[in-house]
Amino acid sequence: MNKINYFYTTLSVNENFNPTTTVKVPPGGNLTVPVRLLAEVILDEDDSTHFSYEIILNDTSTVSKGKFENLFRNRILDGNYTLGIIFDVQVTHVEANQMSKFSFNLYKNGQKLDSSETHIIYF
């Protein structure tokens, strides 16, 4: 199967992991906003070390990149496995009326398999 099951944003201070798509910026702006990115991938093999990921902010900068480890996998139907991932990032220089776009790419042996996007709007 090898796909991204979900990818969404929440705030790092939000312990219940509810999705968040908007953040109110106080007058003056220029904030640093702690963002938590949550993702789950579905893989068709038990060995997740063949898979890697990349997270890109606003199509310009890579905020996280790496290989999956063989940890925290769950077997699901038809021999597939799920793997949940949490990333904490800091978005700097946040002003009102702007948006952050996060892209999550899934690779196997360097070949791109799937991608997903999520956004936070600052008002």
Coordinates of N, CA and C in Angstrom, one line a residue:
M1 N 0.8 -1.2 0.0 CA 0.0 0.0 0.0 C 0.9 1.3 0.0
N2 N 1.8 1.4 0.9 CA 2.8 2.5 0.9 C 2.2 3.9 0.6
K3 N 1.5 4.4 1.6 CA 0.8 5.7 1.4 C 0.8 6.5 2.7
I4 N 0.5 7.7 2.6 CA 0.3 8.6 3.8 C -1.2 8.5 4.2
N5 N -1.5 8.0 5.4 CA -2.8 7.9 5.8 C -3.4 9.2 6.3
Y6 N -2.6 10.0 7.1 CA -3.0 11.3 7.4 C -1.8 12.2 7.8
F7 N -2.0 13.5 7.7 CA -1.0 14.5 8.0 C -1.7 15.8 8.3
Y8 N -1.5 16.2 9.6 CA -2.1 17.4 10.0 C -1.3 18.2 11.0
T9 N -1.7 19.5 11.3 CA -1.1 20.3 12.2 C -1.9 20.5 13.5
T10 N -1.1 20.7 14.6 CA -1.7 21.1 15.9 C -0.7 22.0 16.5
L11 N -1.0 22.6 17.6 CA 0.0 23.4 18.4 C 0.7 22.5 19.3
S12 N 2.0 22.7 19.5 CA 2.8 21.9 20.4 C 2.3 21.9 21.9
V13 N 1.6 23.0 22.2 CA 1.0 23.1 23.6 C -0.3 22.3 23.7
N14 N -0.8 21.8 22.6 CA -2.1 21.1 22.6 C -1.8 19.6 22.9
E15 N -2.1 19.2 24.1 CA -1.7 17.8 24.5 C -2.7 16.8 23.9
N16 N -3.9 17.2 23.5 CA -4.8 16.2 23.0 C -4.7 16.0 21.5
F17 N -3.8 16.6 20.8 CA -3.5 16.5 19.4 C -4.7 16.8 18.5
N18 N -5.6 17.6 18.9 CA -6.7 18.0 18.0 C -6.1 18.9 16.9
P19 N -6.6 18.7 15.6 CA -6.1 19.4 14.5 C -6.3 20.9 14.7
T20 N -5.4 21.7 14.3 CA -5.5 23.2 14.4 C -5.1 23.7 13.0
T21 N -5.9 24.6 12.5 CA -5.6 25.2 11.2 C -5.5 26.7 11.2
T22 N -5.8 27.4 12.4 CA -5.7 28.8 12.5 C -5.0 29.2 13.8
V23 N -4.2 30.3 13.8 CA -3.6 30.8 15.0 C -3.8 32.3 15.0
K24 N -4.3 32.8 16.1 CA -4.4 34.3 16.3 C -3.1 34.9 16.7
V25 N -2.7 35.9 15.9 CA -1.4 36.6 16.2 C -1.8 38.0 16.8
P26 N -1.2 38.2 18.0 CA -1.4 39.5 18.6 C -0.9 40.7 17.8
P27 N -1.3 41.9 18.1 CA -0.8 43.1 17.4 C 0.7 43.1 17.5
G28 N 1.4 43.5 16.5 CA 2.9 43.6 16.5 C 3.5 42.4 15.8
G29 N 2.8 41.2 15.9 CA 3.3 40.0 15.2 C 4.7 39.6 15.5
N30 N 5.4 39.1 14.5 CA 6.7 38.7 14.5 C 7.0 37.6 15.6
L31 N 6.1 36.6 15.6 CA 6.1 35.6 16.6 C 6.9 34.4 16.2
T32 N 7.2 33.5 17.1 CA 7.7 32.2 16.8 C 6.6 31.3 17.3
V33 N 6.0 30.4 16.4 CA 4.9 29.6 16.8 C 5.4 28.1 16.8
P34 N 5.2 27.5 18.0 CA 5.6 26.0 18.0 C 4.4 25.2 17.4
V35 N 4.8 24.4 16.3 CA 3.8 23.7 15.6 C 4.2 22.2 15.7
R36 N 3.2 21.4 15.9 CA 3.3 19.9 16.0 C 2.7 19.3 14.7
L37 N 3.4 18.5 14.0 CA 2.9 17.9 12.8 C 2.8 16.4 13.1
L38 N 1.6 15.9 12.8 CA 1.3 14.5 13.1 C 1.0 13.8 11.8
A39 N 1.6 12.6 11.6 CA 1.4 11.8 10.4 C 1.3 10.4 10.7
E40 N 0.7 9.6 9.8 CA 0.7 8.2 9.9 C 0.8 7.7 8.5
V41 N 1.7 6.7 8.3 CA 1.9 6.1 7.0 C 1.5 4.6 7.1
I42 N 1.1 4.1 6.0 CA 0.7 2.7 5.8 C 1.8 2.1 4.9
L43 N 2.5 1.1 5.4 CA 3.6 0.4 4.6 C 3.2 -1.0 4.3
D44 N 3.7 -1.5 3.2 CA 3.3 -2.9 2.8 C 4.4 -3.9 3.2
E45 N 5.4 -3.5 4.1 CA 6.3 -4.5 4.5 C 6.7 -4.2 6.0
D46 N 7.2 -5.2 6.6 CA 7.5 -5.1 8.1 C 8.8 -4.2 8.3
D47 N 9.7 -4.3 7.4 CA 11.0 -3.5 7.5 C 10.8 -2.1 7.1
S48 N 10.6 -1.2 8.0 CA 10.4 0.2 7.6 C 11.7 1.0 7.3
T49 N 12.9 0.4 7.5 CA 14.1 1.1 7.2 C 14.3 1.4 5.7
H50 N 13.6 0.8 4.8 CA 13.7 1.1 3.4 C 12.9 2.4 3.1
F51 N 12.2 3.0 4.0 CA 11.4 4.1 3.8 C 12.0 5.4 4.5
S52 N 11.7 6.5 3.9 CA 12.2 7.8 4.4 C 11.1 8.8 4.2
Y53 N 11.4 10.0 4.8 CA 10.4 11.1 4.7 C 11.1 12.4 4.6
E54 N 10.4 13.4 4.2 CA 10.9 14.8 4.1 C 9.7 15.7 4.4
I55 N 9.9 16.7 5.2 CA 8.9 17.7 5.5 C 9.4 19.1 5.1
I56 N 8.7 19.7 4.2 CA 9.1 21.0 3.6 C 8.1 22.1 4.0
L57 N 8.6 23.3 4.4 CA 7.8 24.4 4.8 C 7.8 25.4 3.7
N58 N 6.6 25.7 3.2 CA 6.4 26.8 2.2 C 7.1 26.5 0.9
D59 N 7.3 25.3 0.5 CA 7.9 24.9 -0.7 C 9.4 25.3 -0.8
T60 N 10.0 25.7 0.3 CA 11.3 26.3 0.2 C 12.4 25.6 1.1
S61 N 12.0 25.3 2.4 CA 13.0 24.8 3.3 C 12.6 23.5 3.9
T62 N 13.5 22.6 4.0 CA 13.3 21.3 4.6 C 13.4 21.4 6.1
V63 N 12.3 21.1 6.8 CA 12.4 21.2 8.3 C 12.7 19.9 9.0
S64 N 12.5 18.8 8.3 CA 12.9 17.5 8.8 C 13.0 16.5 7.7
K65 N 14.0 15.6 7.8 CA 14.2 14.6 6.8 C 14.9 13.5 7.4
G66 N 14.6 12.2 7.1 CA 15.2 11.1 7.7 C 14.6 9.8 7.3
K67 N 15.2 8.7 7.8 CA 14.7 7.4 7.6 C 13.8 6.9 8.7
F68 N 12.9 6.1 8.4 CA 12.1 5.4 9.5 C 12.9 4.3 10.2
E69 N 12.6 4.1 11.4 CA 13.2 3.0 12.2 C 12.2 1.9 12.3
N70 N 12.6 0.8 12.7 CA 11.7 -0.3 13.0 C 11.1 -0.3 14.4
L71 N 10.5 0.9 14.7 CA 9.9 1.1 16.0 C 8.5 1.5 15.9
F72 N 7.7 1.1 16.8 CA 6.3 1.6 16.9 C 5.4 1.3 15.7
R73 N 5.6 0.2 15.1 CA 4.8 -0.2 14.0 C 3.6 -1.1 14.5
N74 N 2.5 -1.0 13.8 CA 1.3 -1.8 14.2 C 0.9 -2.5 12.9
R75 N 0.7 -3.8 13.1 CA 0.2 -4.6 11.9 C -1.3 -4.4 11.8
I76 N -1.7 -4.2 10.5 CA -3.1 -4.1 10.2 C -3.5 -5.1 9.2
L77 N -4.6 -5.0 8.6 CA -5.2 -6.0 7.6 C -4.2 -6.2 6.4
D78 N -4.3 -7.4 5.9 CA -3.6 -7.7 4.6 C -2.1 -7.5 4.7
G79 N -1.5 -7.7 5.8 CA -0.1 -7.7 5.9 C 0.5 -6.3 5.8
N80 N -0.3 -5.2 6.0 CA 0.2 -3.9 6.0 C 0.6 -3.4 7.4
Y81 N 1.3 -2.4 7.5 CA 1.8 -1.9 8.8 C 1.6 -0.4 8.9
T82 N 1.2 0.1 10.1 CA 1.1 1.6 10.2 C 2.2 2.1 11.1
L83 N 2.6 3.3 10.9 CA 3.7 3.9 11.6 C 3.3 5.3 11.8
G84 N 3.1 5.7 13.1 CA 2.8 7.1 13.4 C 4.0 7.9 13.8
I85 N 4.0 9.2 13.3 CA 5.2 10.0 13.5 C 4.7 11.4 14.0
I86 N 5.5 12.0 15.0 CA 5.2 13.3 15.5 C 6.4 14.2 15.3
F87 N 6.3 15.4 14.7 CA 7.4 16.3 14.5 C 7.0 17.6 15.2
D88 N 8.0 18.2 15.9 CA 7.8 19.5 16.5 C 8.7 20.5 15.7
V89 N 8.1 21.5 15.2 CA 8.9 22.5 14.5 C 8.6 23.9 15.0
Q90 N 9.4 24.9 14.8 CA 9.2 26.3 15.2 C 9.1 27.1 13.9
V91 N 8.0 27.8 13.8 CA 7.8 28.7 12.6 C 8.1 30.1 13.1
T92 N 9.1 30.7 12.5 CA 9.5 32.0 13.0 C 9.0 33.1 12.1
H93 N 9.1 34.3 12.6 CA 8.7 35.6 11.9 C 7.2 35.5 11.5
V94 N 6.3 35.0 12.3 CA 4.9 34.9 12.0 C 4.2 36.2 12.2
E95 N 3.5 36.7 11.1 CA 2.7 37.9 11.2 C 1.3 37.5 10.9
A96 N 0.3 38.4 11.2 CA -1.1 38.2 10.8 C -1.2 38.2 9.3
N97 N -2.2 37.5 8.8 CA -2.5 37.5 7.4 C -1.4 36.8 6.6
Q98 N -0.9 35.7 7.1 CA 0.0 34.9 6.4 C -0.3 33.4 6.6
M99 N 0.3 32.5 5.9 CA 0.0 31.1 6.0 C 1.3 30.3 5.9
S100 N 1.3 29.2 6.6 CA 2.4 28.2 6.5 C 1.9 27.0 5.8
K101 N 2.6 26.5 4.8 CA 2.2 25.2 4.1 C 3.3 24.2 4.5
F102 N 2.9 23.1 5.0 CA 3.8 22.0 5.3 C 3.5 20.8 4.3
S103 N 4.5 20.3 3.6 CA 4.4 19.2 2.7 C 5.1 18.0 3.3
F104 N 4.5 16.9 3.3 CA 5.1 15.6 3.8 C 5.3 14.7 2.6
N105 N 6.5 14.2 2.4 CA 6.8 13.3 1.3 C 7.3 12.0 1.8
L106 N 6.7 10.9 1.3 CA 7.1 9.5 1.6 C 7.9 8.9 0.5
Y107 N 9.1 8.3 0.8 CA 10.0 7.7 -0.1 C 10.2 6.2 0.2
K108 N 10.5 5.4 -0.8 CA 11.0 4.1 -0.6 C 12.3 4.0 -1.4
N109 N 13.4 3.7 -0.8 CA 14.7 3.6 -1.5 C 14.9 4.8 -2.4
G110 N 14.6 6.0 -1.9 CA 14.8 7.2 -2.6 C 13.8 7.6 -3.6
Q111 N 12.8 6.7 -3.9 CA 11.8 7.0 -4.9 C 10.5 7.5 -4.2
K112 N 10.0 8.7 -4.6 CA 8.8 9.3 -4.0 C 7.6 8.4 -4.3
L113 N 6.9 8.1 -3.2 CA 5.7 7.3 -3.3 C 4.4 8.1 -3.1
D114 N 4.4 9.0 -2.2 CA 3.2 9.7 -1.8 C 3.6 11.1 -1.2
S115 N 2.6 12.0 -1.3 CA 2.8 13.3 -0.6 C 1.5 13.8 -0.1
S116 N 1.6 14.7 0.9 CA 0.4 15.3 1.5 C 0.7 16.7 2.0
E117 N -0.3 17.6 2.1 CA 0.0 18.9 2.5 C -1.0 19.3 3.6
T118 N -0.6 20.2 4.5 CA -1.5 20.8 5.5 C -1.1 22.2 5.7
H119 N -2.0 23.0 6.2 CA -1.7 24.5 6.3 C -2.1 25.0 7.7
I120 N -1.5 26.1 8.1 CA -1.9 26.9 9.2 C -2.0 28.3 8.7
I121 N -3.2 28.9 9.0 CA -3.4 30.3 8.7 C -3.3 31.2 9.9
Y122 N -2.5 32.3 9.8 CA -2.3 33.2 10.9 C -3.2 34.4 10.7
F123 N -4.0 34.8 11.7 CA -4.8 36.0 11.5 C -4.7 36.9 12.7

